[in-house]
Each structure stands twice: as C-alpha cells, then as structure tokens.
Amino acid sequence: MSDEIKKGLLGVVVDETNVSQVMPEINSLTYRGYAVQDLCEKCIFEEVAYLVLNGELPNKKQLKNFIKEERSDRKLSKEILSDIRKMPKKAHPMDVVRTAVSLMALEDKETKDNSPKANMRKAIRIFSKTPIALAAFLRSRKGKKIISPKKKLSFSENFFHMCFGKVPSKEIVRAFDVSLILYAEHSFNVSTFTARTITSSLSDIHGAITGAIASLKGPLHGGANEEVMHMMNKIKKPEKAFKWINKALDNKDVVMGFGHRVYKKGDSRVPTMEKFFKNVSKINNDKKFAKIYDIVKEVMIKRKNIYPNVDYPTGPTYHLMGFDTDFFTPIFVISRITGWSAHIMEQHAANKLIRPLSKYTGPRHRKVTPLNQR
Ligand code: COA
C-alpha cells in the first residue's frame, strides 16, 4: 500500500457512481447521462429532481405522481414552525436549514428505516419541507407573517410565494428553475462526499443531509455565491471594477466565484446561467451587476486564466430576484438535496465504510509524568 499523501484527495477516485459525470476535458456535466444544458432547455426542475432521484426522466404519469407527493409533503409541524419563529433573527439561514433538517429527523416516523423505499420517501419529504422552513425563516426574521404553501404552485413558484407573497413573471421563475437544475448535482464534491461518508457508517438520510449542509456552507464550496455578491457590493460601480479586480489580484486575493477543483477551462454550467442572469438584469432594467460581472470575468481570464464557476452568475441573479444575500447558499441547498439524496441511496446500495488512513506526525512514545511532577 502506497503511503503517498493525496492532500484534499486530489485526483483520488474513491468510488463508482451513476448519478452524474463531470467531464472537464469536454466541458460537460451530465445527470444520469443527460447533458445539463439539454435538461435546462427542455425540463422543469421537478422533472430533473425526479431524474436525479430515480435515474430516469419521468413519463407524464410518473411526473404527476411525483409532483403530487412533493406538494402534499409541503408542510411543517407546528413544533418546527414554532422553533423557527424562536430562532435568533441574526442566525445564518444555512444554520437554520441545517437545524430544520435535523429537527425533521426527530419527527419523521421512518428516520431509522434505511430501506430503499423508506429512503426515497424521506428524501422527498426533506426535499418538500426544507424550502418551507427556509421561506418561513425569511419571513419570521423580518417580523412578517409566515405564508402557507399553495398546492397549485410549482416548486419554484411556491418558494417565491412563501418568501414574498407573490409569484414573479414567468421569465424570472424560469431563471430560478434553471438555477435549481444547475445546482441539483455535481458528483463527488465536498458536501456530497460528506453525505456519503456519514451514510457509510449506516447512519440515516437526515443526518447525512444535515452534515452535507454544514459542508456546503463553507466559502470554498456553496458559500461562494454569497461571497460573489459581497464582492460586487464592494466594487459598487462598473467604473470601479477594473481597478478593484486588478488590485485584488496584485494582493494575491482569492476571487470568489472563480476557479474549480475539477474544471480548469470553465464550468459547464456557467454559459446557461450567465444567459439567464443577463436576461433577469434586462427584465429588471438593472445592468450594473451585469457590467461588473463582465469586467471582473475578463480580467480573471486574461490575467490568471481562471474561469468563473456557477456561483458567479447565480449570486447576482438571486440578488436581482430580491433575495437577501445570506439566502443564496440555502437556495443551493433546496436543490442539491436531490443530488445528496441520490448519492446517499447509492452509497446504501453498495456500502463500504469510508475510513482512510493518516500519517501520524506527532510526538512518539512519551511517558506520562504524574500531575504533581509537571
Ligand atoms: N482567485 C484567485 N486565484 C485563484 C482562484 C481564485 N478564485 N482559484 C484558484 N486560484 C489560483 C490559486 O491561488 C493557485 O495559484 P498558485 O498556483 O499561484 O498558488 C492556483 O490558482 C490553483 O488553485 P488551487 O487553490 O490549488 O485550486 P484548487 O483546485 O485547490 O481550488 C477552489 C479550487 C474552488 C477551492 C479555488 O479555485 C477557490 O478558492 N475559488 C474561490 C471559491 C469558489 O468560488 N468556490 C466555489 C467552487 S464551485
């Protein structure tokens, strides 16, 4: 056995998967064999959620049943709603959704059942209820009345309805739906690997998703979409963007929303999301962020040959849709629950406890000196 250390598991293939494939050499990402761009063009988010969870695109009847199940699970118990109301207003919404999923485990009648069927039912319940918890916190922290979900609305429409009390235009809802499709799944990234690691001890799906949310929060992973917005707010005006980004690079700062562990020549999700971001900017008649976006991107590519990742266009898109910046990564969560769940079920189906080795570098063979002699 080689004792070479692969820091950050760089380049290590740890398992097989048939959920998604990232192919950096041809700039492609497929979910269950379907190119993500093709899915964005032809599907609604619920179809893609079904595909990621089940392995196949649904036919009409399967989609109808899936939508029915998702909509009928859209409610939280009085206890969880009351807990959300009591949560500190300044709490980060990522911590709120992480806690909400953990609380759901306390109530779910199948928490302990790791059978494939129970796991699928639980996955759909977590998928349906997490956006409800997030929207409830959005309202409650502003002292506003929590809005009940509506069964006649799609997943995305209902989220807008519960956050803002209204559903925006079809184009805005479509841009949001596309962002969810793009965020649904991305192979063995750190949060998915976290979920699989937790699952490998035969723990349950609520625990694995709770851990995955904690992992996604970090700025080197999902937290980047929030950081992009903070950066754009610091830049303030398009006229300042060129100087700002050059100075950041002179200072050797890490520029959020750029770079990727796997993609080195551009993230396959960016062109689609960029198109929708520019369209939302046009609809809102607010091109400030689109201009900053272009300038920063151009300098990053010219000076560093580093390309944007999907968090770069989603950040300002969510801002233009009216979401508070700290809600961007939780929005990523409500979509990625599908990918995590698919991986958790795949891990259960062919499990092997994940337990790597480490090279010990601490002191060796020391004798304990009794307390009174230290
Ligand atoms: N801004 C500036 N420089 C960057 C950069 C960025 N966003 N991303 C990578 N680099 C530089 C590194 O400084 C390093 O330069 P060096 O060789 O001179 O030291 C080089 O590119 C390689 O980067 P490295 O950090 O080794 O790549 P990685 O594969 O470990 O990291 C990320 C990938 C995503 C962690 C990294 O690109 C990053 O921190 N990006 C910003 C956060 C982000 O947007 N995350 C969302 C990912 S979807």
Short mmCIF file of C-alpha atoms and ligand atoms in Angstrom, two decimals:
data_model
loop_
_atom_site.label_atom_id
_atom_site.label_comp_id
_atom_site.label_asym_id
_atom_site.label_seq_id
_atom_site.Cartn_x
_atom_site.Cartn_y
_atom_site.Cartn_z
CA MET A 1 0.00 0.00 0.00
CA SER A 2 1.39 3.39 -1.02
CA ASP A 3 1.78 5.87 1.81
CA GLU A 4 1.85 8.86 -0.54
CA ILE A 5 -0.45 11.55 0.86
CA LYS A 6 -3.06 12.93 -1.54
CA LYS A 7 -3.90 16.13 0.28
CA GLY A 8 -7.52 17.11 -0.32
CA LEU A 9 -7.92 13.69 -2.01
CA LEU A 10 -6.68 15.44 -5.14
CA GLY A 11 -7.08 13.15 -8.13
CA VAL A 12 -8.21 10.19 -6.00
CA VAL A 13 -11.08 8.09 -7.36
CA VAL A 14 -12.89 6.86 -4.25
CA ASP A 15 -15.95 5.05 -5.62
CA GLU A 16 -18.25 4.50 -8.58
CA THR A 17 -21.40 6.50 -9.22
CA ASN A 18 -24.11 6.60 -11.86
CA VAL A 19 -25.71 9.83 -10.66
CA SER A 20 -23.67 12.38 -12.62
CA GLN A 21 -20.48 12.82 -14.58
CA VAL A 22 -18.26 15.86 -14.74
CA MET A 23 -16.11 15.83 -17.88
CA PRO A 24 -13.78 18.83 -17.67
CA GLU A 25 -11.94 17.88 -20.86
CA ILE A 26 -15.09 18.42 -22.96
CA ASN A 27 -16.62 20.96 -20.58
CA SER A 28 -19.61 18.79 -19.91
CA LEU A 29 -21.80 17.79 -16.97
CA THR A 30 -24.41 15.07 -17.28
CA TYR A 31 -27.07 13.92 -14.82
CA ARG A 32 -27.79 10.23 -15.36
CA GLY A 33 -26.34 10.63 -18.87
CA TYR A 34 -28.28 13.76 -19.89
CA ALA A 35 -26.35 16.98 -20.57
CA VAL A 36 -27.33 19.60 -18.04
CA GLN A 37 -27.77 22.24 -20.78
CA ASP A 38 -30.26 19.96 -22.54
CA LEU A 39 -32.16 19.46 -19.27
CA CYS A 40 -32.24 23.23 -18.70
CA GLU A 41 -33.69 23.74 -22.15
CA LYS A 42 -36.36 21.03 -22.09
CA CYS A 43 -37.33 20.32 -18.47
CA ILE A 44 -38.84 21.91 -15.42
CA PHE A 45 -36.98 21.49 -12.14
CA GLU A 46 -39.38 18.80 -10.85
CA GLU A 47 -38.56 16.58 -13.85
CA VAL A 48 -34.84 16.93 -13.15
CA ALA A 49 -35.36 16.27 -9.43
CA TYR A 50 -37.19 13.05 -10.38
CA LEU A 51 -34.39 12.12 -12.80
CA VAL A 52 -31.64 12.68 -10.22
CA LEU A 53 -33.51 10.70 -7.56
CA ASN A 54 -34.77 7.85 -9.75
CA GLY A 55 -32.24 7.52 -12.57
CA GLU A 56 -34.76 8.06 -15.41
CA LEU A 57 -36.74 11.00 -16.73
CA PRO A 58 -40.39 10.64 -15.68
CA ASN A 59 -43.24 9.99 -18.07
CA LYS A 60 -46.38 12.14 -17.65
CA LYS A 61 -47.94 9.87 -15.04
CA GLN A 62 -44.74 9.50 -13.03
CA LEU A 63 -44.21 13.25 -13.04
CA LYS A 64 -47.81 13.84 -11.94
CA ASN A 65 -47.40 11.42 -9.04
CA PHE A 66 -44.03 12.87 -8.05
CA ILE A 67 -45.41 16.42 -8.09
CA LYS A 68 -48.42 15.28 -6.07
CA GLU A 69 -46.19 13.68 -3.44
CA GLU A 70 -43.88 16.71 -3.26
CA ARG A 71 -46.83 19.11 -2.90
CA SER A 72 -48.60 17.05 -0.26
CA ASP A 73 -45.41 16.96 1.87
CA ARG A 74 -45.13 20.76 1.83
CA LYS A 75 -45.90 21.39 5.45
CA LEU A 76 -44.03 21.66 8.71
CA SER A 77 -45.32 20.60 12.09
CA LYS A 78 -46.49 23.29 14.49
CA GLU A 79 -43.49 22.46 16.67
CA ILE A 80 -40.91 23.05 13.92
CA LEU A 81 -42.66 26.25 12.81
CA SER A 82 -42.63 27.44 16.38
CA ASP A 83 -38.92 26.56 16.69
CA ILE A 84 -38.20 28.56 13.52
CA ARG A 85 -40.04 31.55 14.94
CA LYS A 86 -37.87 31.35 18.06
CA MET A 87 -34.57 31.14 16.17
CA PRO A 88 -32.31 34.19 16.57
CA LYS A 89 -33.10 36.73 13.85
CA LYS A 90 -29.38 37.10 13.19
CA ALA A 91 -28.80 33.38 12.70
CA HIS A 92 -27.40 32.47 9.30
CA PRO A 93 -30.18 30.83 7.22
CA MET A 94 -27.74 27.99 6.38
CA ASP A 95 -27.64 27.17 10.10
CA VAL A 96 -31.43 27.42 10.16
CA VAL A 97 -31.95 24.92 7.31
CA ARG A 98 -29.29 22.63 8.78
CA THR A 99 -31.14 22.69 12.12
CA ALA A 100 -34.53 22.33 10.41
CA VAL A 101 -33.47 19.11 8.64
CA SER A 102 -32.09 17.84 11.94
CA LEU A 103 -35.41 18.65 13.64
CA MET A 104 -37.31 16.83 10.88
CA ALA A 105 -35.40 13.68 11.85
CA LEU A 106 -36.88 13.86 15.34
CA GLU A 107 -40.40 13.71 13.93
CA ASP A 108 -40.07 11.51 10.87
CA LYS A 109 -41.66 8.15 11.54
CA GLU A 110 -39.13 6.43 9.28
CA THR A 111 -35.90 8.08 10.47
CA LYS A 112 -34.33 4.75 11.40
CA ASP A 113 -35.51 2.85 8.32
CA ASN A 114 -32.72 2.81 5.73
CA SER A 115 -34.55 0.61 3.22
CA PRO A 116 -34.52 1.98 -0.37
CA LYS A 117 -38.27 2.71 -0.33
CA ALA A 118 -38.19 4.50 3.03
CA ASN A 119 -35.11 6.45 1.95
CA MET A 120 -36.90 7.64 -1.21
CA ARG A 121 -39.95 8.71 0.82
CA LYS A 122 -37.75 10.54 3.31
CA ALA A 123 -35.75 12.17 0.51
CA ILE A 124 -38.96 13.58 -0.99
CA ARG A 125 -40.16 14.75 2.41
CA ILE A 126 -36.87 16.59 3.09
CA PHE A 127 -36.97 17.99 -0.46
CA SER A 128 -40.52 19.32 0.06
CA LYS A 129 -40.14 20.64 3.59
CA THR A 130 -36.74 22.34 3.51
CA PRO A 131 -37.83 25.25 1.26
CA ILE A 132 -40.85 25.71 3.53
CA ALA A 133 -38.53 26.05 6.54
CA LEU A 134 -36.27 28.46 4.66
CA ALA A 135 -39.12 30.68 3.49
CA ALA A 136 -40.64 30.64 6.99
CA PHE A 137 -37.36 31.93 8.44
CA LEU A 138 -37.08 34.59 5.74
CA ARG A 139 -40.47 35.92 6.85
CA SER A 140 -40.14 35.42 10.60
CA ARG A 141 -36.76 37.14 10.93
CA LYS A 142 -38.32 40.25 9.37
CA GLY A 143 -41.25 40.09 11.76
CA LYS A 144 -43.58 39.15 8.88
CA LYS A 145 -46.36 36.59 8.91
CA ILE A 146 -45.31 33.14 7.70
CA ILE A 147 -47.14 32.31 4.45
CA SER A 148 -48.67 28.86 3.92
CA PRO A 149 -47.62 26.83 0.87
CA LYS A 150 -50.01 26.55 -2.09
CA LYS A 151 -50.53 23.18 -3.74
CA LYS A 152 -51.38 24.62 -7.13
CA LEU A 153 -47.95 26.24 -7.47
CA SER A 154 -44.80 24.62 -8.83
CA PHE A 155 -41.76 24.08 -6.58
CA SER A 156 -40.17 27.37 -7.68
CA GLU A 157 -43.41 29.39 -7.79
CA ASN A 158 -44.32 28.21 -4.31
CA PHE A 159 -40.93 29.26 -2.96
CA PHE A 160 -41.40 32.80 -4.30
CA HIS A 161 -44.97 32.84 -2.97
CA MET A 162 -43.85 31.81 0.52
CA CYS A 163 -40.94 34.27 0.58
CA PHE A 164 -42.56 37.34 -0.95
CA GLY A 165 -46.32 36.69 -1.00
CA LYS A 166 -46.37 36.79 -4.80
CA VAL A 167 -45.10 34.90 -7.80
CA PRO A 168 -42.96 36.91 -10.24
CA SER A 169 -43.15 36.79 -14.06
CA LYS A 170 -42.71 33.52 -15.93
CA GLU A 171 -39.20 34.54 -17.07
CA ILE A 172 -38.00 35.18 -13.53
CA VAL A 173 -39.48 31.87 -12.30
CA ARG A 174 -37.83 30.12 -15.24
CA ALA A 175 -34.43 31.66 -14.40
CA PHE A 176 -34.85 30.43 -10.82
CA ASP A 177 -35.92 26.97 -12.02
CA VAL A 178 -32.84 26.79 -14.28
CA SER A 179 -30.55 27.77 -11.39
CA LEU A 180 -32.05 24.91 -9.36
CA ILE A 181 -31.49 22.48 -12.25
CA LEU A 182 -27.85 23.59 -12.44
CA TYR A 183 -27.34 23.24 -8.69
CA ALA A 184 -29.02 19.83 -8.35
CA GLU A 185 -26.00 17.59 -8.64
CA HIS A 186 -22.23 17.66 -9.17
CA SER A 187 -20.61 14.27 -8.45
CA PHE A 188 -18.15 13.88 -5.54
CA ASN A 189 -17.89 17.47 -4.35
CA VAL A 190 -17.15 18.02 -0.67
CA SER A 191 -20.75 18.17 0.59
CA THR A 192 -21.76 15.06 -1.39
CA PHE A 193 -18.69 13.23 -0.16
CA THR A 194 -19.62 14.32 3.37
CA ALA A 195 -23.12 12.88 2.88
CA ARG A 196 -21.66 9.62 1.55
CA THR A 197 -19.14 9.43 4.39
CA ILE A 198 -21.88 9.84 7.00
CA THR A 199 -24.02 7.27 5.17
CA SER A 200 -21.12 4.80 5.07
CA SER A 201 -21.48 4.18 8.81
CA LEU A 202 -25.11 3.21 8.01
CA SER A 203 -26.38 6.41 9.55
CA ASP A 204 -29.64 7.92 8.29
CA ILE A 205 -30.51 10.33 5.47
CA HIS A 206 -31.49 13.23 7.76
CA GLY A 207 -28.07 13.05 9.44
CA ALA A 208 -26.24 12.78 6.12
CA ILE A 209 -28.08 15.80 4.68
CA THR A 210 -27.55 17.79 7.87
CA GLY A 211 -23.79 17.15 7.56
CA ALA A 212 -23.85 17.96 3.85
CA ILE A 213 -25.50 21.35 4.55
CA ALA A 214 -22.74 22.16 7.06
CA SER A 215 -20.18 21.29 4.41
CA LEU A 216 -21.88 23.31 1.68
CA LYS A 217 -21.85 26.41 3.89
CA GLY A 218 -18.12 26.96 3.51
CA PRO A 219 -16.95 29.74 1.18
CA LEU A 220 -14.77 27.33 -0.80
CA HIS A 221 -17.94 25.44 -1.73
CA GLY A 222 -21.56 26.70 -1.89
CA GLY A 223 -20.87 29.75 0.25
CA ALA A 224 -19.13 31.28 -2.76
CA ASN A 225 -22.39 32.59 -4.28
CA GLU A 226 -22.85 34.84 -1.24
CA GLU A 227 -19.23 35.94 -1.35
CA VAL A 228 -19.65 36.92 -5.01
CA MET A 229 -22.43 39.30 -4.00
CA HIS A 230 -20.34 40.78 -1.18
CA MET A 231 -17.58 41.35 -3.73
CA MET A 232 -19.95 43.01 -6.21
CA ASN A 233 -21.33 45.22 -3.45
CA LYS A 234 -17.78 46.23 -2.52
CA ILE A 235 -16.99 47.09 -6.13
CA LYS A 236 -20.20 49.19 -6.19
CA LYS A 237 -19.94 50.64 -9.73
CA PRO A 238 -18.87 49.22 -13.11
CA GLU A 239 -16.35 52.10 -13.44
CA LYS A 240 -14.54 50.82 -10.36
CA ALA A 241 -14.48 47.15 -11.35
CA PHE A 242 -11.30 47.10 -13.45
CA LYS A 243 -9.17 48.78 -10.78
CA TRP A 244 -10.72 46.72 -7.98
CA ILE A 245 -10.09 43.33 -9.55
CA ASN A 246 -6.55 44.20 -10.63
CA LYS A 247 -5.74 45.35 -7.11
CA ALA A 248 -7.23 42.13 -5.68
CA LEU A 249 -5.02 40.09 -7.99
CA ASP A 250 -1.95 42.21 -7.15
CA ASN A 251 -2.67 41.41 -3.49
CA LYS A 252 -2.96 37.71 -4.39
CA ASP A 253 -6.53 37.60 -3.05
CA VAL A 254 -8.78 34.64 -3.82
CA VAL A 255 -11.60 35.95 -6.01
CA MET A 256 -14.86 34.26 -5.12
CA GLY A 257 -16.89 32.62 -7.87
CA PHE A 258 -13.78 31.75 -9.86
CA GLY A 259 -11.79 28.56 -10.18
CA HIS A 260 -12.79 24.98 -9.65
CA ARG A 261 -11.13 21.81 -8.43
CA VAL A 262 -12.26 19.84 -11.48
CA TYR A 263 -13.00 22.35 -14.26
CA LYS A 264 -9.88 24.20 -15.27
CA LYS A 265 -11.12 25.67 -18.54
CA GLY A 266 -14.58 26.82 -17.48
CA ASP A 267 -17.54 25.43 -15.59
CA SER A 268 -20.05 23.75 -17.93
CA ARG A 269 -22.98 25.33 -16.04
CA VAL A 270 -21.84 28.92 -16.45
CA PRO A 271 -22.92 29.73 -20.06
CA THR A 272 -26.53 28.71 -19.34
CA MET A 273 -26.73 30.56 -16.02
CA GLU A 274 -24.96 33.59 -17.47
CA LYS A 275 -27.64 33.83 -20.19
CA PHE A 276 -30.43 33.77 -17.61
CA PHE A 277 -28.60 36.27 -15.37
CA LYS A 278 -28.29 38.70 -18.26
CA ASN A 279 -31.98 38.23 -19.04
CA VAL A 280 -33.02 38.91 -15.44
CA SER A 281 -30.83 42.06 -15.50
CA LYS A 282 -32.64 43.17 -18.66
CA ILE A 283 -36.10 42.47 -17.23
CA ASN A 284 -35.23 44.39 -14.04
CA ASN A 285 -33.64 47.14 -16.11
CA ASP A 286 -30.62 46.93 -13.81
CA LYS A 287 -27.43 46.27 -15.73
CA LYS A 288 -24.98 47.44 -13.06
CA PHE A 289 -24.09 43.96 -11.85
CA ALA A 290 -24.00 42.55 -15.37
CA LYS A 291 -21.38 45.15 -16.30
CA ILE A 292 -19.30 44.46 -13.18
CA TYR A 293 -19.66 40.75 -13.97
CA ASP A 294 -18.19 41.13 -17.46
CA ILE A 295 -15.25 43.30 -16.39
CA VAL A 296 -14.17 41.04 -13.50
CA LYS A 297 -14.54 37.94 -15.65
CA GLU A 298 -12.45 39.38 -18.46
CA VAL A 299 -9.59 40.37 -16.14
CA MET A 300 -9.65 36.99 -14.36
CA ILE A 301 -9.34 35.13 -17.64
CA LYS A 302 -6.73 37.48 -19.14
CA ARG A 303 -4.50 37.78 -16.09
CA LYS A 304 -4.95 34.42 -14.38
CA ASN A 305 -6.55 32.15 -16.95
CA ILE A 306 -9.11 31.30 -14.24
CA TYR A 307 -12.74 30.95 -15.31
CA PRO A 308 -15.98 31.63 -13.39
CA ASN A 309 -17.82 28.80 -11.66
CA VAL A 310 -21.62 28.59 -11.41
CA ASP A 311 -21.71 30.64 -8.19
CA TYR A 312 -20.52 33.69 -10.10
CA PRO A 313 -23.73 34.21 -12.14
CA THR A 314 -26.17 32.77 -9.55
CA GLY A 315 -25.14 35.27 -6.83
CA PRO A 316 -26.20 38.45 -8.66
CA THR A 317 -29.21 36.66 -10.23
CA TYR A 318 -30.66 35.84 -6.80
CA HIS A 319 -29.94 39.40 -5.70
CA LEU A 320 -31.92 40.79 -8.63
CA MET A 321 -34.76 38.43 -7.75
CA GLY A 322 -34.98 40.10 -4.35
CA PHE A 323 -33.37 37.50 -2.11
CA ASP A 324 -31.17 38.58 0.80
CA THR A 325 -27.54 37.64 0.21
CA ASP A 326 -27.41 35.13 3.04
CA PHE A 327 -30.24 33.18 1.36
CA PHE A 328 -28.19 32.34 -1.73
CA THR A 329 -26.45 29.25 -0.35
CA PRO A 330 -29.64 27.93 1.32
CA ILE A 331 -31.31 28.18 -2.12
CA PHE A 332 -28.48 25.98 -3.41
CA VAL A 333 -29.41 23.54 -0.58
CA ILE A 334 -33.05 23.21 -1.60
CA SER A 335 -31.91 21.99 -5.00
CA ARG A 336 -28.85 19.93 -4.00
CA ILE A 337 -30.99 17.86 -1.59
CA THR A 338 -31.86 15.83 -4.70
CA GLY A 339 -28.23 15.09 -5.58
CA TRP A 340 -27.25 14.34 -1.99
CA SER A 341 -30.23 12.01 -1.59
CA ALA A 342 -29.37 10.13 -4.79
CA HIS A 343 -25.79 9.65 -3.55
CA ILE A 344 -26.96 8.58 -0.09
CA MET A 345 -29.21 5.93 -1.68
CA GLU A 346 -26.39 4.83 -3.99
CA GLN A 347 -23.99 4.56 -1.03
CA HIS A 348 -26.53 2.45 0.90
CA ALA A 349 -26.96 0.16 -2.09
CA ALA A 350 -23.24 -0.73 -2.27
CA ASN A 351 -21.84 0.38 1.04
CA LYS A 352 -18.30 0.18 2.31
CA LEU A 353 -17.35 2.09 5.45
CA ILE A 354 -15.25 5.11 4.44
CA ARG A 355 -12.20 5.04 6.65
CA PRO A 356 -8.97 6.38 5.13
CA LEU A 357 -5.57 6.21 6.80
CA SER A 358 -3.39 9.05 8.02
CA LYS A 359 0.32 9.52 8.51
CA TYR A 360 1.00 10.33 12.15
CA THR A 361 3.43 13.23 12.63
CA GLY A 362 3.01 13.95 16.35
CA PRO A 363 5.37 13.00 19.23
CA ARG A 364 6.04 9.31 19.78
CA HIS A 365 6.27 7.04 22.84
CA ARG A 366 6.09 9.61 25.61
CA LYS A 367 5.72 8.63 29.23
CA VAL A 368 3.07 10.35 31.35
CA THR A 369 4.62 12.43 34.16
CA PRO A 370 2.25 12.45 37.16
CA LEU A 371 0.42 15.75 37.65
CA ASN A 372 2.36 16.74 40.77
CA GLN A 373 5.67 16.49 38.84
CA ARG A 374 4.61 18.60 35.82
N1 COA B 1 -8.92 33.59 -7.29
C1 COA B 1 -7.59 33.81 -7.42
N2 COA B 1 -6.71 32.81 -7.61
C2 COA B 1 -7.20 31.56 -7.70
C3 COA B 1 -8.57 31.28 -7.60
C4 COA B 1 -9.43 32.36 -7.38
N3 COA B 1 -10.74 32.16 -7.26
N4 COA B 1 -8.77 29.97 -7.72
C5 COA B 1 -7.57 29.42 -7.90
N5 COA B 1 -6.61 30.38 -7.88
C6 COA B 1 -5.19 30.21 -8.04
C7 COA B 1 -4.59 29.75 -6.72
O1 COA B 1 -4.18 30.87 -5.94
C8 COA B 1 -3.43 28.92 -7.18
O2 COA B 1 -2.40 29.78 -7.57
P1 COA B 1 -0.86 29.39 -7.27
O3 COA B 1 -0.64 28.12 -8.06
O4 COA B 1 -0.11 30.57 -7.76
O5 COA B 1 -0.80 29.16 -5.80
C9 COA B 1 -3.96 28.26 -8.44
O6 COA B 1 -4.99 29.12 -8.93
C10 COA B 1 -4.54 26.87 -8.20
O7 COA B 1 -5.56 26.99 -7.23
P2 COA B 1 -5.91 25.91 -6.12
O8 COA B 1 -6.46 26.62 -4.93
O9 COA B 1 -4.76 24.98 -5.92
O10 COA B 1 -7.04 25.12 -6.83
P3 COA B 1 -7.99 24.15 -6.10
O11 COA B 1 -8.42 23.17 -7.11
O12 COA B 1 -7.45 23.61 -4.84
O13 COA B 1 -9.17 25.13 -5.63
C11 COA B 1 -11.14 26.29 -5.42
C12 COA B 1 -10.38 25.22 -6.20
C13 COA B 1 -12.59 26.28 -5.89
C14 COA B 1 -11.10 26.00 -3.92
C15 COA B 1 -10.49 27.67 -5.70
O14 COA B 1 -10.49 27.92 -7.08
C16 COA B 1 -11.19 28.78 -4.95
O15 COA B 1 -10.88 29.03 -3.77
N6 COA B 1 -12.15 29.50 -5.60
C17 COA B 1 -12.89 30.54 -4.96
C18 COA B 1 -14.06 29.96 -4.19
C19 COA B 1 -15.18 29.49 -5.07
O16 COA B 1 -15.61 30.19 -5.97
N7 COA B 1 -15.70 28.30 -4.77
C20 COA B 1 -16.81 27.70 -5.48
C21 COA B 1 -16.38 26.47 -6.20
S1 COA B 1 -17.70 25.82 -7.19
#
